[in-house]
mmCIF file of C-alpha atoms in Angstrom:
data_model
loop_
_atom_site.group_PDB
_atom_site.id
_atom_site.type_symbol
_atom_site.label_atom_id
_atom_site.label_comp_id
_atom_site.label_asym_id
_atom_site.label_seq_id
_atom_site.Cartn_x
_atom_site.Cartn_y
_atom_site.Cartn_z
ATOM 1 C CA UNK A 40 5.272 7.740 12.821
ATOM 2 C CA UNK A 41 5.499 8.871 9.253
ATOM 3 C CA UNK A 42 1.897 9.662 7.568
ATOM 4 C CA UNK A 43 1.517 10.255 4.030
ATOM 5 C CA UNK A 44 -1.405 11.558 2.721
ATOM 6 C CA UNK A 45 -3.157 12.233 -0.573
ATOM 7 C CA UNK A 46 -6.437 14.103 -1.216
ATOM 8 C CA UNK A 47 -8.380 13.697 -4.592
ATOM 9 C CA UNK A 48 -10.756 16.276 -4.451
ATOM 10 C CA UNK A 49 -11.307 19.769 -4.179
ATOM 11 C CA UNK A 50 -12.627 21.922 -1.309
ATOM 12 C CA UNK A 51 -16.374 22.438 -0.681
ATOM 13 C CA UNK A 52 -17.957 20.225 -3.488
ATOM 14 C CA UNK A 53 -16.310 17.183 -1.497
ATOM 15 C CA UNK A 54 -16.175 16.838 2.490
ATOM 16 C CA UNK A 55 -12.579 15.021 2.302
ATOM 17 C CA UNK A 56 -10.523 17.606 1.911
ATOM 18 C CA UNK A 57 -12.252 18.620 5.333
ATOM 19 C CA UNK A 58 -11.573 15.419 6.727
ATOM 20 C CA UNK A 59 -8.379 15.354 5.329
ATOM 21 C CA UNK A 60 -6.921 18.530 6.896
ATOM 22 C CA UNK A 61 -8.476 17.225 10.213
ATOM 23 C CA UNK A 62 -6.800 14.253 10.662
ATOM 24 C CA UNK A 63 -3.376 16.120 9.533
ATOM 25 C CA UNK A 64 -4.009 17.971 12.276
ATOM 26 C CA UNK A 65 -5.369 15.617 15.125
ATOM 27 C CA UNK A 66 -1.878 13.566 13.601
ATOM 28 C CA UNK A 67 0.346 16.813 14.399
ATOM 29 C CA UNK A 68 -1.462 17.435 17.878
ATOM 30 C CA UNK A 69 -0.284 13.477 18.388
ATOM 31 C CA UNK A 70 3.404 13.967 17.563
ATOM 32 C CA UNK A 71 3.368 12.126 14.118
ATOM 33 C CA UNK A 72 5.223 13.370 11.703
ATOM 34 C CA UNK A 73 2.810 14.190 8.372
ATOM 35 C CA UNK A 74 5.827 13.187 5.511
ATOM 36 C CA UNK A 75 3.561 14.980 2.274
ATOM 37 C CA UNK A 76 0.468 15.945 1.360
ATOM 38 C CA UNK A 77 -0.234 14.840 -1.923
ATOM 39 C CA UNK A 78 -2.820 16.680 -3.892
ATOM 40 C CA UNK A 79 -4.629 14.364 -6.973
ATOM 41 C CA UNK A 80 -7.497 14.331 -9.413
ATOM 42 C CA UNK A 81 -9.862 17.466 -8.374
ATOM 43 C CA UNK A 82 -8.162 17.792 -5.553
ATOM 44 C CA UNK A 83 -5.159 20.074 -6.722
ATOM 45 C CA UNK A 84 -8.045 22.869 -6.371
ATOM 46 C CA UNK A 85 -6.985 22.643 -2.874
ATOM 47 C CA UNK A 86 -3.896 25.044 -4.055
ATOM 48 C CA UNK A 87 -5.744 28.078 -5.895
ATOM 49 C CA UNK A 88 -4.891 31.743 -4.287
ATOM 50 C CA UNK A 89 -7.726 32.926 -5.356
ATOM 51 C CA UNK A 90 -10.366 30.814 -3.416
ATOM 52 C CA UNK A 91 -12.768 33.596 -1.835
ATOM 53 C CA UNK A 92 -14.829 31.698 0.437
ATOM 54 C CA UNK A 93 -17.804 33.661 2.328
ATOM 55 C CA UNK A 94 -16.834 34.991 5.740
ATOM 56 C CA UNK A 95 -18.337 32.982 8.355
ATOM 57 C CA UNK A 96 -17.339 29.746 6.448
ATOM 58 C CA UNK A 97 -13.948 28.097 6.797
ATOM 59 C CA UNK A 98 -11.056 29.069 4.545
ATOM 60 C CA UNK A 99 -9.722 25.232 3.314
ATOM 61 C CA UNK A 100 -7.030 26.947 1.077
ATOM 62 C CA UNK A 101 -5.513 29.312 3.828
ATOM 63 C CA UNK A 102 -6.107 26.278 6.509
ATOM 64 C CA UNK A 103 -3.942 24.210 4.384
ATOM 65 C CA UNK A 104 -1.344 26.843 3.702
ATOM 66 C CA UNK A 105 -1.075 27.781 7.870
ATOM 67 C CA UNK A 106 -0.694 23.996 8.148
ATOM 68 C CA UNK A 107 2.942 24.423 5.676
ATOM 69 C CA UNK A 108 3.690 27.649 7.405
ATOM 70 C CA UNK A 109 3.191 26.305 11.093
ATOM 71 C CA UNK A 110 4.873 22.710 10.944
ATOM 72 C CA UNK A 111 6.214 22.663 7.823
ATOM 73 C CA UNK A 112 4.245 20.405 6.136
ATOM 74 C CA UNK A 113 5.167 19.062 2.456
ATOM 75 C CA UNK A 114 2.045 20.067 -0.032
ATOM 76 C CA UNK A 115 2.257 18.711 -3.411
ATOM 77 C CA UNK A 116 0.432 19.386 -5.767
ATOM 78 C CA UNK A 117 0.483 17.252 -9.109
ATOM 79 C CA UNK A 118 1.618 18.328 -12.041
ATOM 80 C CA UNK A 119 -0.143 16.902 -14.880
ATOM 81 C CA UNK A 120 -3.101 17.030 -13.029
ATOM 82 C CA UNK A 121 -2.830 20.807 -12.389
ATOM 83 C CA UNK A 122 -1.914 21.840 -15.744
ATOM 84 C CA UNK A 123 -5.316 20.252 -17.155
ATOM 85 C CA UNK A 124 -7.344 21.951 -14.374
ATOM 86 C CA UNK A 125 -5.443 25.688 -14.434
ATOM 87 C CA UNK A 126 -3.603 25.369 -11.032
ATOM 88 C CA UNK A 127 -0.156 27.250 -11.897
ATOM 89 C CA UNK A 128 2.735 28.507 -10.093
ATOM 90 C CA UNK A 129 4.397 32.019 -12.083
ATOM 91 C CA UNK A 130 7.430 29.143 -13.255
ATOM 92 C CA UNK A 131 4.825 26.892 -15.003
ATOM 93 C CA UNK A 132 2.993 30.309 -16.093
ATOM 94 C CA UNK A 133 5.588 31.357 -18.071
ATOM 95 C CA UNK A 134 6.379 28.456 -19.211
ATOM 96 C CA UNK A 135 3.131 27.815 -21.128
ATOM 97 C CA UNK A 136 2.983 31.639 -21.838
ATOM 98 C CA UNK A 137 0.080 32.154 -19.485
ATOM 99 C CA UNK A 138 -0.076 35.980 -18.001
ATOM 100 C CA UNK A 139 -1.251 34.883 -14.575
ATOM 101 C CA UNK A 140 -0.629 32.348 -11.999
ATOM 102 C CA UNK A 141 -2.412 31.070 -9.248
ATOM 103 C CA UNK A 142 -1.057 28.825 -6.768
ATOM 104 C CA UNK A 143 -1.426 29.362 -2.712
ATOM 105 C CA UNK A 144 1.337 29.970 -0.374
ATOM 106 C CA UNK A 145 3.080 26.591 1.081
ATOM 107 C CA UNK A 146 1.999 24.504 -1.830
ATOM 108 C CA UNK A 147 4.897 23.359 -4.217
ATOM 109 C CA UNK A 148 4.295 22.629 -7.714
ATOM 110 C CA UNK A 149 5.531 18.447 -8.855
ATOM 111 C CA UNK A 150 5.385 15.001 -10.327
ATOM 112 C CA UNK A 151 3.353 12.000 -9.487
ATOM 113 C CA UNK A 152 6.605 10.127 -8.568
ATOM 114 C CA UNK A 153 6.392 12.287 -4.892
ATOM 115 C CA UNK A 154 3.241 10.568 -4.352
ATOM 116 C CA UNK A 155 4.837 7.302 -4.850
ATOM 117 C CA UNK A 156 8.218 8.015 -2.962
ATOM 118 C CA UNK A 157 5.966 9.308 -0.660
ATOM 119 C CA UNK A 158 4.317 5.525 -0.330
ATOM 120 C CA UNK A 159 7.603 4.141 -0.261
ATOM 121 C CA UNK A 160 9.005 6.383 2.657
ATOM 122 C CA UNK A 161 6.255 7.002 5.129
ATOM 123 C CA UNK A 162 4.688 4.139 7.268
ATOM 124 C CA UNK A 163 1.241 4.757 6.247
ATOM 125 C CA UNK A 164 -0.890 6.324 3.300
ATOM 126 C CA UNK A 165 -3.951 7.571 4.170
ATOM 127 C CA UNK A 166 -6.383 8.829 1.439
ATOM 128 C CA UNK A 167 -9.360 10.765 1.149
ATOM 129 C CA UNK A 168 -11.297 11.383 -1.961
ATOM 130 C CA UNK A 169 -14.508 10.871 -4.141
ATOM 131 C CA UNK B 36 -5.975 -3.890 7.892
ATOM 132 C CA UNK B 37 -8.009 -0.671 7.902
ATOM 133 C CA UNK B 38 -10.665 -0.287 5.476
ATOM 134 C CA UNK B 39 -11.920 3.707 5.351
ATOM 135 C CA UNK B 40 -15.663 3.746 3.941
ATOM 136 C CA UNK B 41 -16.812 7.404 3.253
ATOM 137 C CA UNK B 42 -19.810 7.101 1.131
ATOM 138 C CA UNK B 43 -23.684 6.131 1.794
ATOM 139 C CA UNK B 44 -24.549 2.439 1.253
ATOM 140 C CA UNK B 45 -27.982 3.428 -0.053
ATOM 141 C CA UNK B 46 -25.835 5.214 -2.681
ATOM 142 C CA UNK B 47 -23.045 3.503 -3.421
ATOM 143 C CA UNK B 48 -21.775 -0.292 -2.861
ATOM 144 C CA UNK B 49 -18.514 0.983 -1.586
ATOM 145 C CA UNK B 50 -19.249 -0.569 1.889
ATOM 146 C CA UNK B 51 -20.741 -3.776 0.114
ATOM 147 C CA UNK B 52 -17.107 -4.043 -1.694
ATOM 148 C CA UNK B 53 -15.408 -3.197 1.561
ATOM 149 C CA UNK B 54 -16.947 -6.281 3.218
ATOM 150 C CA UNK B 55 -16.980 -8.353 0.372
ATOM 151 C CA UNK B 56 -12.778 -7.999 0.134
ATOM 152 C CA UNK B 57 -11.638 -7.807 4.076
ATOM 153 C CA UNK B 58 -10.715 -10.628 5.619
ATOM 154 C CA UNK B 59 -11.850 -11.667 9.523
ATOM 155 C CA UNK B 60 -9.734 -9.512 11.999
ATOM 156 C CA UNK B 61 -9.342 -6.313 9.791
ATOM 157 C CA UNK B 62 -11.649 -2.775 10.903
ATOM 158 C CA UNK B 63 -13.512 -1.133 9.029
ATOM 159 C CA UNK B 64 -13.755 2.499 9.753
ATOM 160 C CA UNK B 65 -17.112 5.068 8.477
ATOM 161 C CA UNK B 66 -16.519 8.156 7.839
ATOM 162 C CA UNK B 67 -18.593 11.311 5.972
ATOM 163 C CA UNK B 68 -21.463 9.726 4.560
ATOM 164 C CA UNK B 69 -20.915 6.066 5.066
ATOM 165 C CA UNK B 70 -21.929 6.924 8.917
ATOM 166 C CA UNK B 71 -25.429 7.123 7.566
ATOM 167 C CA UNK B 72 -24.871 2.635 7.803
ATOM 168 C CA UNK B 73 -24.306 2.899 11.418
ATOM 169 C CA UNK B 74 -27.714 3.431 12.796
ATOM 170 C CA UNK B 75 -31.283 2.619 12.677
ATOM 171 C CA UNK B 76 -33.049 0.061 11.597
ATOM 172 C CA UNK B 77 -31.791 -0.372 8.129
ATOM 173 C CA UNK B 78 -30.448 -2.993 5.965
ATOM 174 C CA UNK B 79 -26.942 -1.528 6.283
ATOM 175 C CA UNK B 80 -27.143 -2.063 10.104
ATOM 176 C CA UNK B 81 -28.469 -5.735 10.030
ATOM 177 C CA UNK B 82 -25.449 -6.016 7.452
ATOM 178 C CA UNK B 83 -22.952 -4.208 9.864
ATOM 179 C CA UNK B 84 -24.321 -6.780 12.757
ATOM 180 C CA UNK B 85 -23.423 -9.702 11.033
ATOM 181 C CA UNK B 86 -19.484 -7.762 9.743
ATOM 182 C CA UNK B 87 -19.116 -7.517 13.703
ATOM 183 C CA UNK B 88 -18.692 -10.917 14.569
ATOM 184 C CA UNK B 89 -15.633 -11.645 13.083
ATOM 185 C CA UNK B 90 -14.169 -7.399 12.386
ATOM 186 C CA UNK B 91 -13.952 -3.946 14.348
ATOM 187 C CA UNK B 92 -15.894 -1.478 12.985
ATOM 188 C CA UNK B 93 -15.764 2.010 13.910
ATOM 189 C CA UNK B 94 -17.873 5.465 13.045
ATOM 190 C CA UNK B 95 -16.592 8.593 13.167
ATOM 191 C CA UNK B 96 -18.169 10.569 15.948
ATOM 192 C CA UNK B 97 -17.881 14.300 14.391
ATOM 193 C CA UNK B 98 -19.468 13.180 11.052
ATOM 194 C CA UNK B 99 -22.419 11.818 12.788
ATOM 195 C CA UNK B 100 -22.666 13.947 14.974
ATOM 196 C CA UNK B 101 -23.009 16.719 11.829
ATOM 197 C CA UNK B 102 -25.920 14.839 10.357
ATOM 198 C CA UNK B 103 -27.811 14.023 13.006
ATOM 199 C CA UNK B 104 -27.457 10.523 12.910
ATOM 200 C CA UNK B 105 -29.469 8.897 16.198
ATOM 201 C CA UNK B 106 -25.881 8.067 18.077
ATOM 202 C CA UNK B 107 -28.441 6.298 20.542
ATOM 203 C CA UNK B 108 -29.622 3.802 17.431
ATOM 204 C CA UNK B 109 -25.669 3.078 17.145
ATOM 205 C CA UNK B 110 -25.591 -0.772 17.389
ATOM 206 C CA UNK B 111 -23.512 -2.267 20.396
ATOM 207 C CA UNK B 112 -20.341 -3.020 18.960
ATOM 208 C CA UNK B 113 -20.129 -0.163 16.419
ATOM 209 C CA UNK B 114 -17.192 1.774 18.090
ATOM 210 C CA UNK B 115 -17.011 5.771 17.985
ATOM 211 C CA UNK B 116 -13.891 7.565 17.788
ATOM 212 C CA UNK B 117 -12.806 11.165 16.933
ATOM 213 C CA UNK B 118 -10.016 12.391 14.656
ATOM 214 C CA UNK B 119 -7.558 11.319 17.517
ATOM 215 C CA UNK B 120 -8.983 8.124 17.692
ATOM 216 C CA UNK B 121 -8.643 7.999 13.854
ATOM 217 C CA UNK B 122 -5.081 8.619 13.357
ATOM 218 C CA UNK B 123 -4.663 5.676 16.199
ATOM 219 C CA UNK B 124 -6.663 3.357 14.281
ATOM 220 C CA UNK B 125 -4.033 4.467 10.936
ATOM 221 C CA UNK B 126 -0.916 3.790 13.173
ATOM 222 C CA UNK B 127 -2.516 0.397 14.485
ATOM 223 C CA UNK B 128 -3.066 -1.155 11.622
ATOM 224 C CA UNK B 129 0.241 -1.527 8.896
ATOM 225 C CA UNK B 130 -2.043 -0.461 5.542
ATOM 226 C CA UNK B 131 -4.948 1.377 4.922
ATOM 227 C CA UNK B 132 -7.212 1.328 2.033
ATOM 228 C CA UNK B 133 -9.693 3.540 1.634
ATOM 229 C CA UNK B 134 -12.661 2.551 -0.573
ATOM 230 C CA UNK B 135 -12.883 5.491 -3.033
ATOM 231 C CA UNK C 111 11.825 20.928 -14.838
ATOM 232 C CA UNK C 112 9.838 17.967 -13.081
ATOM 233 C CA UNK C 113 12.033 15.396 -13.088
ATOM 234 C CA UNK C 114 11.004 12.476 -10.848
ATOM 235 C CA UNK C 115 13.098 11.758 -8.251
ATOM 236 C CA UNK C 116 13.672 7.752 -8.910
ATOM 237 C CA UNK C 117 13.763 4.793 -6.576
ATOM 238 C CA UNK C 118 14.612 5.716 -3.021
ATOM 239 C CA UNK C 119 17.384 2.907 -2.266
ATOM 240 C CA UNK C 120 16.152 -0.169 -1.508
ATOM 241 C CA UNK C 121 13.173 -0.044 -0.247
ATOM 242 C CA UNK C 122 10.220 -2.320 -1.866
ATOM 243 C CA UNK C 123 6.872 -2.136 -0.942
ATOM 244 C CA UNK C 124 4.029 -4.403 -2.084
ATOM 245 C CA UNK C 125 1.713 -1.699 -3.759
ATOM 246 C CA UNK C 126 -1.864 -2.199 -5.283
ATOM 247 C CA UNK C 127 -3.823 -0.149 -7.244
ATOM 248 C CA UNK C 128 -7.443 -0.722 -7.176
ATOM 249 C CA UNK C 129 -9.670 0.299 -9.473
ATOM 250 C CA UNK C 130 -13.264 0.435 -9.335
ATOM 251 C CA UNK C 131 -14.585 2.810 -11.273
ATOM 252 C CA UNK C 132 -15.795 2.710 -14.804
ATOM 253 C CA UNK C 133 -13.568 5.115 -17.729
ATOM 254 C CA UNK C 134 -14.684 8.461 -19.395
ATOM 255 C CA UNK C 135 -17.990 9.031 -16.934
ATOM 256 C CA UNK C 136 -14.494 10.227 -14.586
ATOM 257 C CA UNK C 137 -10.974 10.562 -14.534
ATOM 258 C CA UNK C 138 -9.893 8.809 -12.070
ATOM 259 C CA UNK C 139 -9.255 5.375 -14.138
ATOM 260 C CA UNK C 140 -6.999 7.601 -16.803
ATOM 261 C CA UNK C 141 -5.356 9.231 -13.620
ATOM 262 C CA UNK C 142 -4.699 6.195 -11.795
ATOM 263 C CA UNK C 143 -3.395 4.874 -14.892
ATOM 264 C CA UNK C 144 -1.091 7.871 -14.501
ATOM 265 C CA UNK C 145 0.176 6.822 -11.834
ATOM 266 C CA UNK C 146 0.866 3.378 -12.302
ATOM 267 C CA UNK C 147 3.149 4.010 -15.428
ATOM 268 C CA UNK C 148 5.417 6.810 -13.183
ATOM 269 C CA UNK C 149 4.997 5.023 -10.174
ATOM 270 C CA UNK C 150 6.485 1.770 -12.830
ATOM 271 C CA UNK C 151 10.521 3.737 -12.279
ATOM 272 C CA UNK C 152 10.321 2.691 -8.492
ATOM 273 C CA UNK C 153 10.894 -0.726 -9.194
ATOM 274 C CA UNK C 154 8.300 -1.657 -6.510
ATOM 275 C CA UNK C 155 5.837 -4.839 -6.231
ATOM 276 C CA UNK C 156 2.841 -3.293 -8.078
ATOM 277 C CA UNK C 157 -0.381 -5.477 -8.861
ATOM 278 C CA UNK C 158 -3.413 -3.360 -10.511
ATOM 279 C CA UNK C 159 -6.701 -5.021 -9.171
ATOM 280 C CA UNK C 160 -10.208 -4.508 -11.326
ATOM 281 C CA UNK C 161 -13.093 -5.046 -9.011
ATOM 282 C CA UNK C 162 -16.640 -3.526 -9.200
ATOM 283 C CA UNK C 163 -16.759 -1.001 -12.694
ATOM 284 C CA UNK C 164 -13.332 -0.551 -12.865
ATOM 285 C CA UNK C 165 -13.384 -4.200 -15.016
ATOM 286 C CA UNK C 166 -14.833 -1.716 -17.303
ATOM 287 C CA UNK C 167 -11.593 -0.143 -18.041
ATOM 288 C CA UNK C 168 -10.604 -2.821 -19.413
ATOM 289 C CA UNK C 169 -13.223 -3.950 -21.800
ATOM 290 C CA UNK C 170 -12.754 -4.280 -25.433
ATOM 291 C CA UNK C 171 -13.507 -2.052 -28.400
ATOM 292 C CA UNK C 172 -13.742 1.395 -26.802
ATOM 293 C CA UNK C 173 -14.035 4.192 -29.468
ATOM 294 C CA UNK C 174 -13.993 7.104 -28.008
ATOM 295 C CA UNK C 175 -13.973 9.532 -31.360
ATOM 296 C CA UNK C 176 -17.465 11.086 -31.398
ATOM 297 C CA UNK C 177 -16.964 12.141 -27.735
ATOM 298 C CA UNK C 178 -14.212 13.508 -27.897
ATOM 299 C CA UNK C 179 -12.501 11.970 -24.623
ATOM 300 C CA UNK C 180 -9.086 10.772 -24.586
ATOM 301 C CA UNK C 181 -9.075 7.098 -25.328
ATOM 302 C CA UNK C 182 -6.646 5.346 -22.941
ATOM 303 C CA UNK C 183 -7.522 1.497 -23.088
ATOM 304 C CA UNK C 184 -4.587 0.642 -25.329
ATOM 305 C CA UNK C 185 -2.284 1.907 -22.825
ATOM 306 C CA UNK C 186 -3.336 -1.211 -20.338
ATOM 307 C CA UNK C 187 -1.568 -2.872 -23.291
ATOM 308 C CA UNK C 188 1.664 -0.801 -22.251
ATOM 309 C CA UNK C 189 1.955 -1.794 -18.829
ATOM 310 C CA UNK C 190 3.815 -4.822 -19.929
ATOM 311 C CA UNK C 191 6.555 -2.781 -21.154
ATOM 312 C CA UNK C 192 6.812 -1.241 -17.570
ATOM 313 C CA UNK C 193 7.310 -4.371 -15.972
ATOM 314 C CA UNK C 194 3.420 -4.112 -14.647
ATOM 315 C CA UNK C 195 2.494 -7.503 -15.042
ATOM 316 C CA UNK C 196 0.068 -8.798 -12.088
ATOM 317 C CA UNK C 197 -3.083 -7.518 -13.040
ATOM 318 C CA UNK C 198 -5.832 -9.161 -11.669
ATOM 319 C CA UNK C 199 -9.624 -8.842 -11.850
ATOM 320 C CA UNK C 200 -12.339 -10.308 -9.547
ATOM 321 C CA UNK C 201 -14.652 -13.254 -10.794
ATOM 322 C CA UNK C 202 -17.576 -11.557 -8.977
ATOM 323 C CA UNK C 203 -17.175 -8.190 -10.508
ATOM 324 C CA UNK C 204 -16.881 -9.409 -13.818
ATOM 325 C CA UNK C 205 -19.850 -11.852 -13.563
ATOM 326 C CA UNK C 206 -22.278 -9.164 -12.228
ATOM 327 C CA UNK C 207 -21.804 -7.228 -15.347
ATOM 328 C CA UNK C 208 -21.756 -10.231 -18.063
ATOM 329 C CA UNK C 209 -18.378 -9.956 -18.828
ATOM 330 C CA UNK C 210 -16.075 -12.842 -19.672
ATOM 331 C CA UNK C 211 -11.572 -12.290 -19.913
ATOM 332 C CA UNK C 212 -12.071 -12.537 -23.705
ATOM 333 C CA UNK C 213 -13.783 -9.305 -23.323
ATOM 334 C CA UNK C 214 -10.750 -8.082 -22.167
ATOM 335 C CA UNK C 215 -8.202 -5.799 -23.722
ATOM 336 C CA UNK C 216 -4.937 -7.607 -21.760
ATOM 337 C CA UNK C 217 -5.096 -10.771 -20.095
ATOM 338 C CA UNK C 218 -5.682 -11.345 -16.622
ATOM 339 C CA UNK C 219 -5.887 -13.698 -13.884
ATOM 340 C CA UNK C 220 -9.464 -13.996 -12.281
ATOM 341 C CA UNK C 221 -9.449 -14.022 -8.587
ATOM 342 C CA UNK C 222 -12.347 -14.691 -6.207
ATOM 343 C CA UNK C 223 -13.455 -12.358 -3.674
ATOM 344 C CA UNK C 224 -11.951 -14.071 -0.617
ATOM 345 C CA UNK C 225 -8.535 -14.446 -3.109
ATOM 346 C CA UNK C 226 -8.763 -10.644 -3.558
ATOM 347 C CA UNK C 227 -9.269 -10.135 -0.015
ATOM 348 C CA UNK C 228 -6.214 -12.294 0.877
ATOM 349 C CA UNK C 229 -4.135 -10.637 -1.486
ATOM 350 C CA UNK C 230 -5.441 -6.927 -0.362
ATOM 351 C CA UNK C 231 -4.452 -8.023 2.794
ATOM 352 C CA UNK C 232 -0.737 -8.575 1.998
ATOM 353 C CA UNK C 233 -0.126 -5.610 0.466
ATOM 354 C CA UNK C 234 1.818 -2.454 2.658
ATOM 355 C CA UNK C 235 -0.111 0.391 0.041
ATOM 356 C CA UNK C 236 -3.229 -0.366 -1.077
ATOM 357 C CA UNK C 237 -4.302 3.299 -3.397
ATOM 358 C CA UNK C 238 -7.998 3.552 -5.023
ATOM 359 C CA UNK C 239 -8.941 4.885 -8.268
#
């Protein structure tokens, strides 16, 4: 089955993003396919580089980029939403003329409308949030 | 339908609202802190009790399991599931709504 | 550069968006808003539901000048214009927090909880903000 799923807040403040990458994974470990990640709200923190967690905690940013690497999973994070909370890749850097850019490897920077094609092509939505 | 609950109901009435709009026959699934309604002697419980008779309701077992919730003071009826038994509960049921 | 990527062909879904929370004190009412207006080019089944403080977003006379926060209310007036035109708001809700439709900013139909419920119920993508 096709699972879409979107995540609305950031990592550590908020347990969901936890839960989140869990049940991507138990979901993967079932043979389902996971059809996007969506990243929302707060939850485009999920895609900084520069998270630098402390060393015997787990790393949500890297655990969601291994996730893209190892089974090619879709991770979106929104636009507008990212812009107003200073998650960049170096294209949308430049673009607003800032010197430094920030986003994590495996996400993709891109509109709310994959959130909603998302809704219209898996067979469920699943989301986890505030 | 599944209806995902993930916050306290002695903090907010997101599991109140979930009740109010299910219908009979839909499950309603606690995660993070809404496990904190699942045991005890509380009015969440006595609340839950009565939700059983006519819906499923789950807990998941990792989140109570993290804050110590008394799995013992679980009431008969209140299923527990892992993040397996999660993403079958998704695929059973055609929509999901989580209570945000 | 972000062009969205339009209907997919064919396909329509029933989709809701619920909102429960109040504007300003968060973002989530302005975002979901968001996302009701883009999601509008998919030419799906949308209804917006207001239950619990999200009937808030949709209360009159909201001057947001002196704080500084993006005013958004008279975009609810938009929706129309994007074919968004089920918007609903339960009897309960509004009730509990001495509100009346004339209090509204667009008209609405009042539902009761168990009419909520039912229509919840039929939807394929229910999505909280």
């Amino acid at each position: 089955m096709k699972i879409a799923i979107m995540v609305n807040t950031g990592p550590y403040t908020h347990q969901a993003s936890d839960t989140a990458y869990l049940f991507a994974s138990a979901a993967l470990r079932k043979g389902h396919e996971i059809y996007r990640v969506f990243f929302y709200h707060d939850g485009v923190n999920n895609g900084t580089r520069l998270t630098v967690p402390p060393q015997d905690d787990r790393h949500v940013v890297n655990r969601w980029s291994e996730l893209a690497d190892q089974h090619g999973v879709d991770l979106v994070v929104c636009v507008a939403a990212a812009q107003r909370r200073g998650i960049m890749d170096a294209d949308e850097a430049k673009r607003h003329g800032n010197n430094a850019d920030n986003l994590a490897s495996g996400f993709r920077i891109s509109g709310l409308g994959q959130l909603v094609e998302a809704a219209v092509q898996a067979d469920r939505l699943v989301s986890f949030g505030d | 339908m599944l209806h995902i609950v993930n916050k306290s109901p002695f903090e907010k009435n997101s599991l109140e609202t979930a009740v109010r709009l299910s219908q009979p026959d839909s499950a309603i699934l606690l995660i993070e802190d809404a496990v904190y309604a699942a045991s005890g002697d509380t009015s969440a419980v006595t609340m839950l009790k009565d939700v059983l008779r006519d819906r499923q309701v789950f807990a998941l077992g990792p989140d109570l399991q993290a804050r110590g919730v008394d799995v013992e003071k679980v009431p008969d009826g209140i299923e527990i599931i892992d993040y397996e038994g999660f993403v079958d509960l998704v695929v059973a049921h055609e929509s999901t709504q989580s209570w945000l | 550069m972000y062009e969205e990527d339009g209907a997919p062909g064919g396909i329509v879904k029933k989709i809701a968006y619920v909102n429960r929370r109040a504007p300003h004190g968060t973002i989530y009412a302005l975002e979901g808003l968001e996302v009701v207006l883009i999601g509008a080019a998919f030419d799906q089944d949308v209804s917006m539901i207001f239950v619990d403080d999200g009937v808030y977003d949709l209360k009159r006379g909201q001057d947001t000048g002196v704080s500084g926060i993006k005013n958004f209310s008279p975009a609810y007036r938009a929706l129309e214009m994007y074919d968004v035109e089920k918007l609903y708001a339960e009897s309960e809700s509004l009730q509990k927090r001495g509100l009346v439709v004339e209090d509204l900013i667009v008209p609405v139909e009042v539902l009761s909880s168990a009419e909520v419920a039912e229509l919840l119920a039929g939807q394929d993508i229910v999505l909280n903000f």
